[in-house]
Amino acid sequence: MKLPSQVTLVEVGPRDGLQNEKVPIATDTKVELCRRLLAAGVERLEAAAFVSPKWVPQMADGAQVLAGLRQTAEGQAPKVAYSALVPNIKGMEAAIEAGVDEVVVFTAASEAFTQKNINCSIEESIERFAPVAQLAMQHHIHLRGSISCALGCPYQGPVATQAAAEVALRLQSIGVQEFDVADTIGVGTAEQVKRVFEAVGYAVGLNRVAGHFHDTYGQALTNIYAALQLGVATFHSSVAGLGGCPYAKGATGNVATEDVVYLLEGLGIHTGLNMALLVQTGAWVSEALGKPYQSRAGRAQWLKTQVN
Ligand code: HMG
Ligand code: MG
């Protein structure tokens, strides 16, 4: 199949990228990260998670982050869509109050992971999401559904090829509009990606599917290429490759936005993102968090700017 001419990247750095950081990060730093990402051309930004602060303390200031962003965004082009994770009605009410454009309900293709991450079964999670979906419809908020562990589970091990598609159908039945198929622990390989994404695409339509790849085993770019070949045109990525899920031990960050942009530019695919500004942001946030800059393409380009 012909590759898509344009790809949308959903930047998940401020949420997935930061949620696992053990030291509290100042709200101002989070807002500054988002501001820099917007300046680099990001149009879909996952900025927060309205989850229990007992479960994920780092995300406790979501409302303040979004309020800070609304202030910064005044006078800017109004085309940015802010999203937030929401596990239940309480989170949904907070997300509406904060004025998000998209919410993400999240479950998994693995029972074991769902229990660890949101303390219920897959079926119970769908029941919990149904009133969230109704509120999303009433408030004209775009509703995404994230399916973790579509390619493997840290607790259960292998996951059946059809499992993500079955969950996608259940999510669709309550009104979910876009399906985030996630390799939470980065174990998937290209042929498996093709089979799982084909199954999900057959169930709900590939034009409504996004790929969310963590890069633990270094397969994320190859897996994105495999999904692109099927026609998937939306991917999630995290600047500087930040991230990890607190309930998926050993899982490392999302695929780095800079690496994905480098791949896509090389394929002649438009992203609307400014690589130089992304690289500056990646270097800045890595330093702010006291980490090495983990994007390969980003670091290579950053080092070049440091030589002269
Ligand atoms: P629970 O303990 O079963 O729920 O947790 P509960 O209803 O008994 O609530 C416990 C406490 O949390 C109560 O407070 C609630 O009020 C409060 P207390 O009465 O004890 O003082 N609470 C909340 N507070 C704020 N916002 C809320 C909220 N809900 C309850 N929305 C629950 C169940 C789902 C809440 C919990 O398990 C949870 O928050 N889990 C979130 C875990 C998480 O955020 N994981 C990381 C994100 S998922 C991810 O990263 C994967 C993804 O990137 C894709 C991939 O890579 O796979 C998306
Ligand atoms: Mg993730």
Short mmCIF file of C-alpha atoms and ligand atoms in Angstrom, two decimals:
data_model
loop_
_atom_site.label_atom_id
_atom_site.label_comp_id
_atom_site.label_asym_id
_atom_site.label_seq_id
_atom_site.Cartn_x
_atom_site.Cartn_y
_atom_site.Cartn_z
CA MET A 1 0.00 0.00 0.00
CA LYS A 2 1.04 3.59 -0.67
CA LEU A 3 2.29 5.34 2.47
CA PRO A 4 0.15 8.23 3.78
CA SER A 5 1.27 11.66 2.51
CA GLN A 6 0.59 13.23 5.87
CA VAL A 7 0.87 11.90 9.41
CA THR A 8 -0.47 13.38 12.64
CA LEU A 9 1.70 13.01 15.70
CA VAL A 10 -0.01 13.22 19.06
CA GLU A 11 2.60 14.51 21.48
CA VAL A 12 2.28 12.57 24.74
CA GLY A 13 5.47 13.79 26.44
CA PRO A 14 3.79 16.01 29.05
CA ARG A 15 1.56 13.09 30.13
CA ASP A 16 3.14 9.70 29.35
CA GLY A 17 6.60 11.24 29.36
CA LEU A 18 6.35 12.77 32.81
CA GLN A 19 3.91 10.52 34.70
CA ASN A 20 6.59 8.08 35.77
CA GLU A 21 9.08 10.67 37.07
CA LYS A 22 9.66 10.05 40.76
CA VAL A 23 10.68 13.59 41.74
CA PRO A 24 7.81 16.10 41.60
CA ILE A 25 8.13 18.36 38.56
CA ALA A 26 7.04 21.98 38.99
CA THR A 27 3.81 22.91 37.22
CA ASP A 28 5.66 25.80 35.55
CA THR A 29 8.15 23.36 34.03
CA LYS A 30 5.30 21.25 32.64
CA VAL A 31 3.64 24.33 31.16
CA GLU A 32 6.94 25.49 29.69
CA LEU A 33 7.44 22.05 28.09
CA CYS A 34 3.98 22.26 26.52
CA ARG A 35 4.59 25.83 25.38
CA ARG A 36 7.81 24.80 23.62
CA LEU A 37 6.06 21.86 21.98
CA LEU A 38 3.31 24.13 20.68
CA ALA A 39 5.96 26.49 19.30
CA ALA A 40 7.46 23.49 17.46
CA GLY A 41 4.12 22.97 15.70
CA VAL A 42 2.39 20.34 17.87
CA GLU A 43 -1.36 20.46 17.23
CA ARG A 44 -2.50 17.51 19.35
CA LEU A 45 -1.06 17.61 22.85
CA GLU A 46 -1.69 15.13 25.67
CA ALA A 47 -1.13 17.50 28.55
CA ALA A 48 -2.54 15.80 31.63
CA ALA A 49 -4.16 12.81 33.32
CA PHE A 50 -7.11 13.19 35.66
CA VAL A 51 -6.36 10.01 37.57
CA SER A 52 -6.16 9.30 41.28
CA PRO A 53 -3.24 11.28 42.77
CA LYS A 54 -2.70 8.32 45.10
CA TRP A 55 -1.97 6.16 42.07
CA VAL A 56 0.03 8.67 40.00
CA PRO A 57 1.11 11.66 42.12
CA GLN A 58 3.03 13.32 39.27
CA MET A 59 -0.21 14.02 37.38
CA ALA A 60 -1.99 15.67 40.32
CA ASP A 61 -1.65 19.20 38.91
CA GLY A 62 -3.41 18.57 35.57
CA ALA A 63 -5.95 21.34 36.09
CA GLN A 64 -3.19 23.88 36.80
CA VAL A 65 -1.18 22.76 33.76
CA LEU A 66 -4.18 23.23 31.48
CA ALA A 67 -5.03 26.58 33.08
CA GLY A 68 -1.43 27.72 32.51
CA LEU A 69 -1.63 26.58 28.90
CA ARG A 70 -4.88 28.38 28.22
CA GLN A 71 -3.22 31.59 29.40
CA THR A 72 -0.17 31.01 27.20
CA ALA A 73 -2.36 30.05 24.26
CA GLU A 74 -4.30 33.32 24.30
CA GLY A 75 -3.70 35.09 21.03
CA GLN A 76 -2.27 31.97 19.37
CA ALA A 77 -3.88 30.06 16.54
CA PRO A 78 -6.76 28.12 18.14
CA LYS A 79 -6.09 24.86 16.37
CA VAL A 80 -4.41 22.96 19.21
CA ALA A 81 -6.38 20.04 20.66
CA TYR A 82 -5.51 19.35 24.29
CA SER A 83 -6.18 15.86 25.60
CA ALA A 84 -6.14 14.20 29.00
CA LEU A 85 -6.46 10.67 30.35
CA VAL A 86 -9.63 9.94 32.30
CA PRO A 87 -10.26 6.63 34.12
CA ASN A 88 -13.75 7.33 35.49
CA ILE A 89 -16.52 9.88 35.88
CA LYS A 90 -14.61 11.80 38.55
CA GLY A 91 -11.73 12.31 36.15
CA MET A 92 -14.14 13.24 33.38
CA GLU A 93 -15.73 15.98 35.47
CA ALA A 94 -12.28 17.40 36.19
CA ALA A 95 -11.34 17.22 32.50
CA ILE A 96 -14.49 19.10 31.48
CA GLU A 97 -13.81 21.72 34.14
CA ALA A 98 -10.28 22.11 32.77
CA GLY A 99 -11.65 22.60 29.24
CA VAL A 100 -9.95 19.73 27.40
CA ASP A 101 -10.77 19.05 23.73
CA GLU A 102 -10.19 15.28 23.82
CA VAL A 103 -10.38 12.70 26.58
CA VAL A 104 -8.79 9.28 26.63
CA VAL A 105 -10.40 6.41 28.47
CA PHE A 106 -7.87 3.65 28.96
CA THR A 107 -8.09 -0.08 29.37
CA ALA A 108 -6.05 -2.99 27.99
CA ALA A 109 -6.02 -6.10 25.84
CA SER A 110 -4.80 -7.98 28.93
CA GLU A 111 -6.89 -8.63 32.04
CA ALA A 112 -3.83 -8.77 34.28
CA PHE A 113 -2.61 -5.33 33.22
CA THR A 114 -6.06 -3.77 33.52
CA GLN A 115 -6.25 -4.95 37.12
CA LYS A 116 -2.82 -3.53 37.97
CA ASN A 117 -3.35 -0.23 36.16
CA ILE A 118 -6.95 0.71 36.91
CA ASN A 119 -7.98 -1.87 39.51
CA CYS A 120 -10.81 -3.53 37.59
CA SER A 121 -11.48 -6.04 34.81
CA ILE A 122 -11.69 -5.05 31.13
CA GLU A 123 -15.47 -5.45 31.20
CA GLU A 124 -15.78 -3.36 34.37
CA SER A 125 -13.63 -0.68 32.75
CA ILE A 126 -16.00 -0.46 29.78
CA GLU A 127 -18.97 -0.15 32.16
CA ARG A 128 -17.13 2.66 33.98
CA PHE A 129 -16.40 4.42 30.68
CA ALA A 130 -20.01 4.39 29.42
CA PRO A 131 -21.13 7.44 31.45
CA VAL A 132 -17.80 9.14 30.61
CA ALA A 133 -18.63 8.62 26.93
CA GLN A 134 -22.08 10.12 27.39
CA LEU A 135 -20.62 13.23 28.99
CA ALA A 136 -18.05 13.47 26.19
CA MET A 137 -20.87 13.42 23.63
CA GLN A 138 -22.89 16.03 25.51
CA HIS A 139 -19.88 18.34 25.72
CA HIS A 140 -18.67 17.68 22.15
CA ILE A 141 -15.38 16.32 23.44
CA HIS A 142 -13.54 13.94 21.10
CA LEU A 143 -13.34 10.52 22.76
CA ARG A 144 -10.34 8.27 22.40
CA GLY A 145 -9.90 4.81 23.84
CA SER A 146 -6.45 3.52 24.67
CA ILE A 147 -5.80 -0.23 24.54
CA SER A 148 -2.64 -1.09 26.45
CA CYS A 149 -0.63 -4.29 26.05
CA ALA A 150 -1.96 -4.94 22.55
CA LEU A 151 1.35 -6.64 21.67
CA GLY A 152 2.36 -8.15 25.00
CA CYS A 153 1.77 -7.81 28.73
CA PRO A 154 4.31 -7.52 31.57
CA TYR A 155 2.16 -9.76 33.79
CA GLN A 156 0.40 -12.14 31.40
CA GLY A 157 3.08 -12.44 28.69
CA PRO A 158 1.81 -13.04 25.15
CA VAL A 159 -1.49 -11.45 24.14
CA ALA A 160 -3.76 -12.95 21.46
CA THR A 161 -3.75 -11.19 18.08
CA GLN A 162 -7.50 -10.57 18.24
CA ALA A 163 -7.56 -9.26 21.83
CA ALA A 164 -7.08 -5.57 20.99
CA ALA A 165 -9.69 -5.75 18.22
CA GLU A 166 -12.22 -7.24 20.62
CA VAL A 167 -11.62 -4.45 23.13
CA ALA A 168 -11.82 -1.87 20.32
CA LEU A 169 -15.28 -3.18 19.41
CA ARG A 170 -16.42 -2.92 23.03
CA LEU A 171 -15.09 0.65 23.20
CA GLN A 172 -16.79 1.49 19.93
CA SER A 173 -20.10 0.23 21.32
CA ILE A 174 -20.06 2.96 23.99
CA GLY A 175 -19.10 5.73 21.56
CA VAL A 176 -15.29 5.81 21.43
CA GLN A 177 -14.24 7.57 18.21
CA GLU A 178 -10.50 6.90 18.00
CA PHE A 179 -8.53 3.85 19.09
CA ASP A 180 -5.02 4.11 20.50
CA VAL A 181 -3.37 0.72 20.08
CA ALA A 182 -0.49 0.58 22.53
CA ASP A 183 2.64 -1.48 22.87
CA THR A 184 3.04 -0.56 26.53
CA ILE A 185 6.26 -2.49 27.11
CA GLY A 186 7.70 -2.19 23.61
CA VAL A 187 7.95 -5.91 22.92
CA GLY A 188 6.12 -6.08 19.59
CA THR A 189 7.81 -6.75 16.27
CA ALA A 190 6.82 -5.73 12.75
CA GLU A 191 4.89 -8.79 11.55
CA GLN A 192 2.94 -8.91 14.80
CA VAL A 193 2.16 -5.20 14.45
CA LYS A 194 0.73 -5.89 11.00
CA ARG A 195 -1.49 -8.68 12.29
CA VAL A 196 -2.75 -6.81 15.36
CA PHE A 197 -3.35 -3.51 13.54
CA GLU A 198 -5.03 -5.31 10.63
CA ALA A 199 -7.38 -6.98 13.11
CA VAL A 200 -8.19 -3.68 14.85
CA GLY A 201 -8.59 -1.95 11.47
CA TYR A 202 -10.97 -4.67 10.32
CA ALA A 203 -13.01 -4.15 13.50
CA VAL A 204 -13.23 -0.35 13.66
CA GLY A 205 -11.54 1.09 10.54
CA LEU A 206 -7.83 1.88 10.29
CA ASN A 207 -8.53 5.58 9.71
CA ARG A 208 -9.61 5.72 13.37
CA VAL A 209 -6.57 3.89 14.73
CA ALA A 210 -3.44 5.44 16.23
CA GLY A 211 -0.20 3.62 17.07
CA HIS A 212 1.31 4.17 20.53
CA PHE A 213 4.72 2.53 20.73
CA HIS A 214 7.09 2.42 23.65
CA ASP A 215 10.66 1.76 22.57
CA THR A 216 11.88 -0.65 25.24
CA TYR A 217 13.24 -3.20 22.74
CA GLY A 218 14.24 -0.63 20.11
CA GLN A 219 11.46 -1.74 17.75
CA ALA A 220 9.27 1.35 17.76
CA LEU A 221 10.41 2.97 14.49
CA THR A 222 10.26 -0.33 12.63
CA ASN A 223 6.82 -0.92 14.07
CA ILE A 224 5.67 2.53 13.00
CA TYR A 225 6.92 1.79 9.50
CA ALA A 226 4.97 -1.48 9.51
CA ALA A 227 1.81 0.35 10.61
CA LEU A 228 2.38 3.11 8.02
CA GLN A 229 2.44 0.45 5.32
CA LEU A 230 -1.06 -0.57 6.38
CA GLY A 231 -2.21 3.05 6.09
CA VAL A 232 -2.15 4.08 9.76
CA ALA A 233 -1.61 7.86 9.76
CA THR A 234 -1.70 8.83 13.46
CA PHE A 235 1.04 8.00 15.95
CA HIS A 236 1.86 8.99 19.50
CA SER A 237 5.34 10.06 20.45
CA SER A 238 7.14 11.77 23.28
CA VAL A 239 9.79 14.45 22.91
CA ALA A 240 13.23 13.18 23.97
CA GLY A 241 11.72 9.69 24.27
CA LEU A 242 10.55 10.44 27.79
CA GLY A 243 8.18 8.16 29.55
CA GLY A 244 7.01 4.89 30.94
CA CYS A 245 4.01 3.53 32.75
CA PRO A 246 4.23 3.27 36.55
CA TYR A 247 2.22 0.05 36.35
CA ALA A 248 4.39 -1.62 33.68
CA LYS A 249 7.72 -2.37 35.35
CA GLY A 250 10.78 -2.11 33.12
CA ALA A 251 8.90 -0.31 30.35
CA THR A 252 10.90 2.61 29.02
CA GLY A 253 9.80 5.73 27.21
CA ASN A 254 7.66 6.32 24.20
CA VAL A 255 9.29 6.50 20.82
CA ALA A 256 10.99 9.90 20.59
CA THR A 257 9.11 12.52 18.56
CA GLU A 258 12.38 13.69 16.99
CA ASP A 259 13.17 10.15 15.76
CA VAL A 260 9.71 9.74 14.26
CA VAL A 261 9.88 13.12 12.53
CA TYR A 262 13.31 12.20 11.11
CA LEU A 263 11.89 8.93 9.74
CA LEU A 264 8.78 10.59 8.29
CA GLU A 265 10.69 13.49 6.72
CA GLY A 266 12.98 10.94 5.09
CA LEU A 267 9.90 9.24 3.63
CA GLY A 268 8.60 12.58 2.34
CA ILE A 269 5.68 12.51 4.78
CA HIS A 270 4.46 15.83 6.12
CA THR A 271 4.10 16.27 9.90
CA GLY A 272 3.90 20.05 10.32
CA LEU A 273 6.56 19.86 13.05
CA ASN A 274 9.74 21.92 13.18
CA MET A 275 12.63 19.53 13.82
CA ALA A 276 15.06 22.20 15.02
CA LEU A 277 12.60 23.45 17.65
CA LEU A 278 11.80 19.89 18.71
CA VAL A 279 15.50 19.19 19.17
CA GLN A 280 15.91 22.32 21.31
CA THR A 281 12.91 21.22 23.38
CA GLY A 282 14.23 17.67 23.74
CA ALA A 283 17.63 18.91 24.91
CA TRP A 284 16.00 21.44 27.26
CA VAL A 285 13.61 18.99 28.93
CA SER A 286 16.29 16.32 29.32
CA GLU A 287 18.47 18.82 31.11
CA ALA A 288 15.53 20.05 33.21
CA LEU A 289 14.88 16.45 34.33
CA GLY A 290 18.59 15.70 34.80
CA LYS A 291 18.62 12.92 32.18
CA PRO A 292 20.70 12.14 29.14
CA TYR A 293 19.02 13.26 25.92
CA GLN A 294 17.62 9.96 24.65
CA SER A 295 16.38 10.73 21.15
CA ARG A 296 19.01 9.39 18.74
CA ALA A 297 18.15 11.77 15.89
CA GLY A 298 17.64 14.61 18.35
CA ARG A 299 20.96 14.11 20.10
CA ALA A 300 22.86 13.84 16.81
CA GLN A 301 21.42 17.15 15.64
CA TRP A 302 21.84 18.80 19.03
CA LEU A 303 25.53 17.87 19.16
CA LYS A 304 26.06 19.46 15.74
CA THR A 305 24.67 22.76 17.02
CA GLN A 306 27.01 22.58 20.03
CA VAL A 307 30.21 22.15 17.99
CA ASN A 308 30.14 25.61 16.41
P1 HMG B 1 -9.37 2.70 43.03
O1 HMG B 1 -8.44 2.82 44.20
O2 HMG B 1 -9.93 1.37 42.69
O3 HMG B 1 -10.55 3.77 43.01
O4 HMG B 1 -8.56 3.25 41.76
P2 HMG B 1 -11.44 4.43 44.07
O5 HMG B 1 -12.68 4.86 43.36
O6 HMG B 1 -11.56 3.54 45.29
O7 HMG B 1 -10.62 5.76 44.47
C1 HMG B 1 -9.47 5.76 45.31
C2 HMG B 1 -9.16 7.21 45.67
O8 HMG B 1 -8.80 7.94 44.49
C3 HMG B 1 -10.37 7.96 46.27
O9 HMG B 1 -9.84 8.93 47.12
C4 HMG B 1 -10.96 8.64 45.07
O10 HMG B 1 -11.71 9.79 45.38
C5 HMG B 1 -9.74 9.01 44.27
P3 HMG B 1 -10.01 8.76 48.72
O11 HMG B 1 -11.50 8.62 48.96
O12 HMG B 1 -9.27 7.50 49.08
O13 HMG B 1 -9.39 10.00 49.26
N1 HMG B 1 -10.01 9.08 42.84
C6 HMG B 1 -9.66 10.11 42.06
N2 HMG B 1 -9.04 11.27 42.33
C7 HMG B 1 -8.84 12.10 41.28
N3 HMG B 1 -9.20 11.82 40.01
C8 HMG B 1 -9.82 10.67 39.72
C9 HMG B 1 -10.07 9.76 40.77
N4 HMG B 1 -10.64 8.54 40.82
C10 HMG B 1 -10.61 8.14 42.08
N5 HMG B 1 -10.17 10.41 38.45
C11 HMG B 1 -8.48 4.34 39.63
C12 HMG B 1 -9.12 3.24 40.47
C13 HMG B 1 -8.90 4.09 38.20
C14 HMG B 1 -8.96 5.69 40.11
C15 HMG B 1 -6.93 4.22 39.80
O14 HMG B 1 -6.57 2.91 39.55
C16 HMG B 1 -6.18 5.13 38.89
O15 HMG B 1 -6.24 6.35 39.00
N6 HMG B 1 -5.38 4.54 37.95
C17 HMG B 1 -4.64 5.31 36.99
C18 HMG B 1 -3.34 4.61 36.66
C19 HMG B 1 -2.59 5.41 35.64
O16 HMG B 1 -2.77 6.61 35.51
N7 HMG B 1 -1.68 4.74 34.89
C20 HMG B 1 -0.88 5.39 33.90
C21 HMG B 1 -1.66 5.86 32.73
S1 HMG B 1 -2.07 4.56 31.59
C22 HMG B 1 -0.71 4.47 30.54
O17 HMG B 1 0.27 5.11 30.78
C23 HMG B 1 -0.83 3.63 29.32
C24 HMG B 1 -0.93 4.44 28.02
O18 HMG B 1 0.18 5.31 27.89
C25 HMG B 1 -0.97 3.47 26.83
C26 HMG B 1 0.16 2.42 26.92
O19 HMG B 1 1.35 2.80 26.79
O20 HMG B 1 -0.16 1.27 27.19
C27 HMG B 1 -2.20 5.29 27.97
MG MG B 2 2.10 4.77 27.12
#
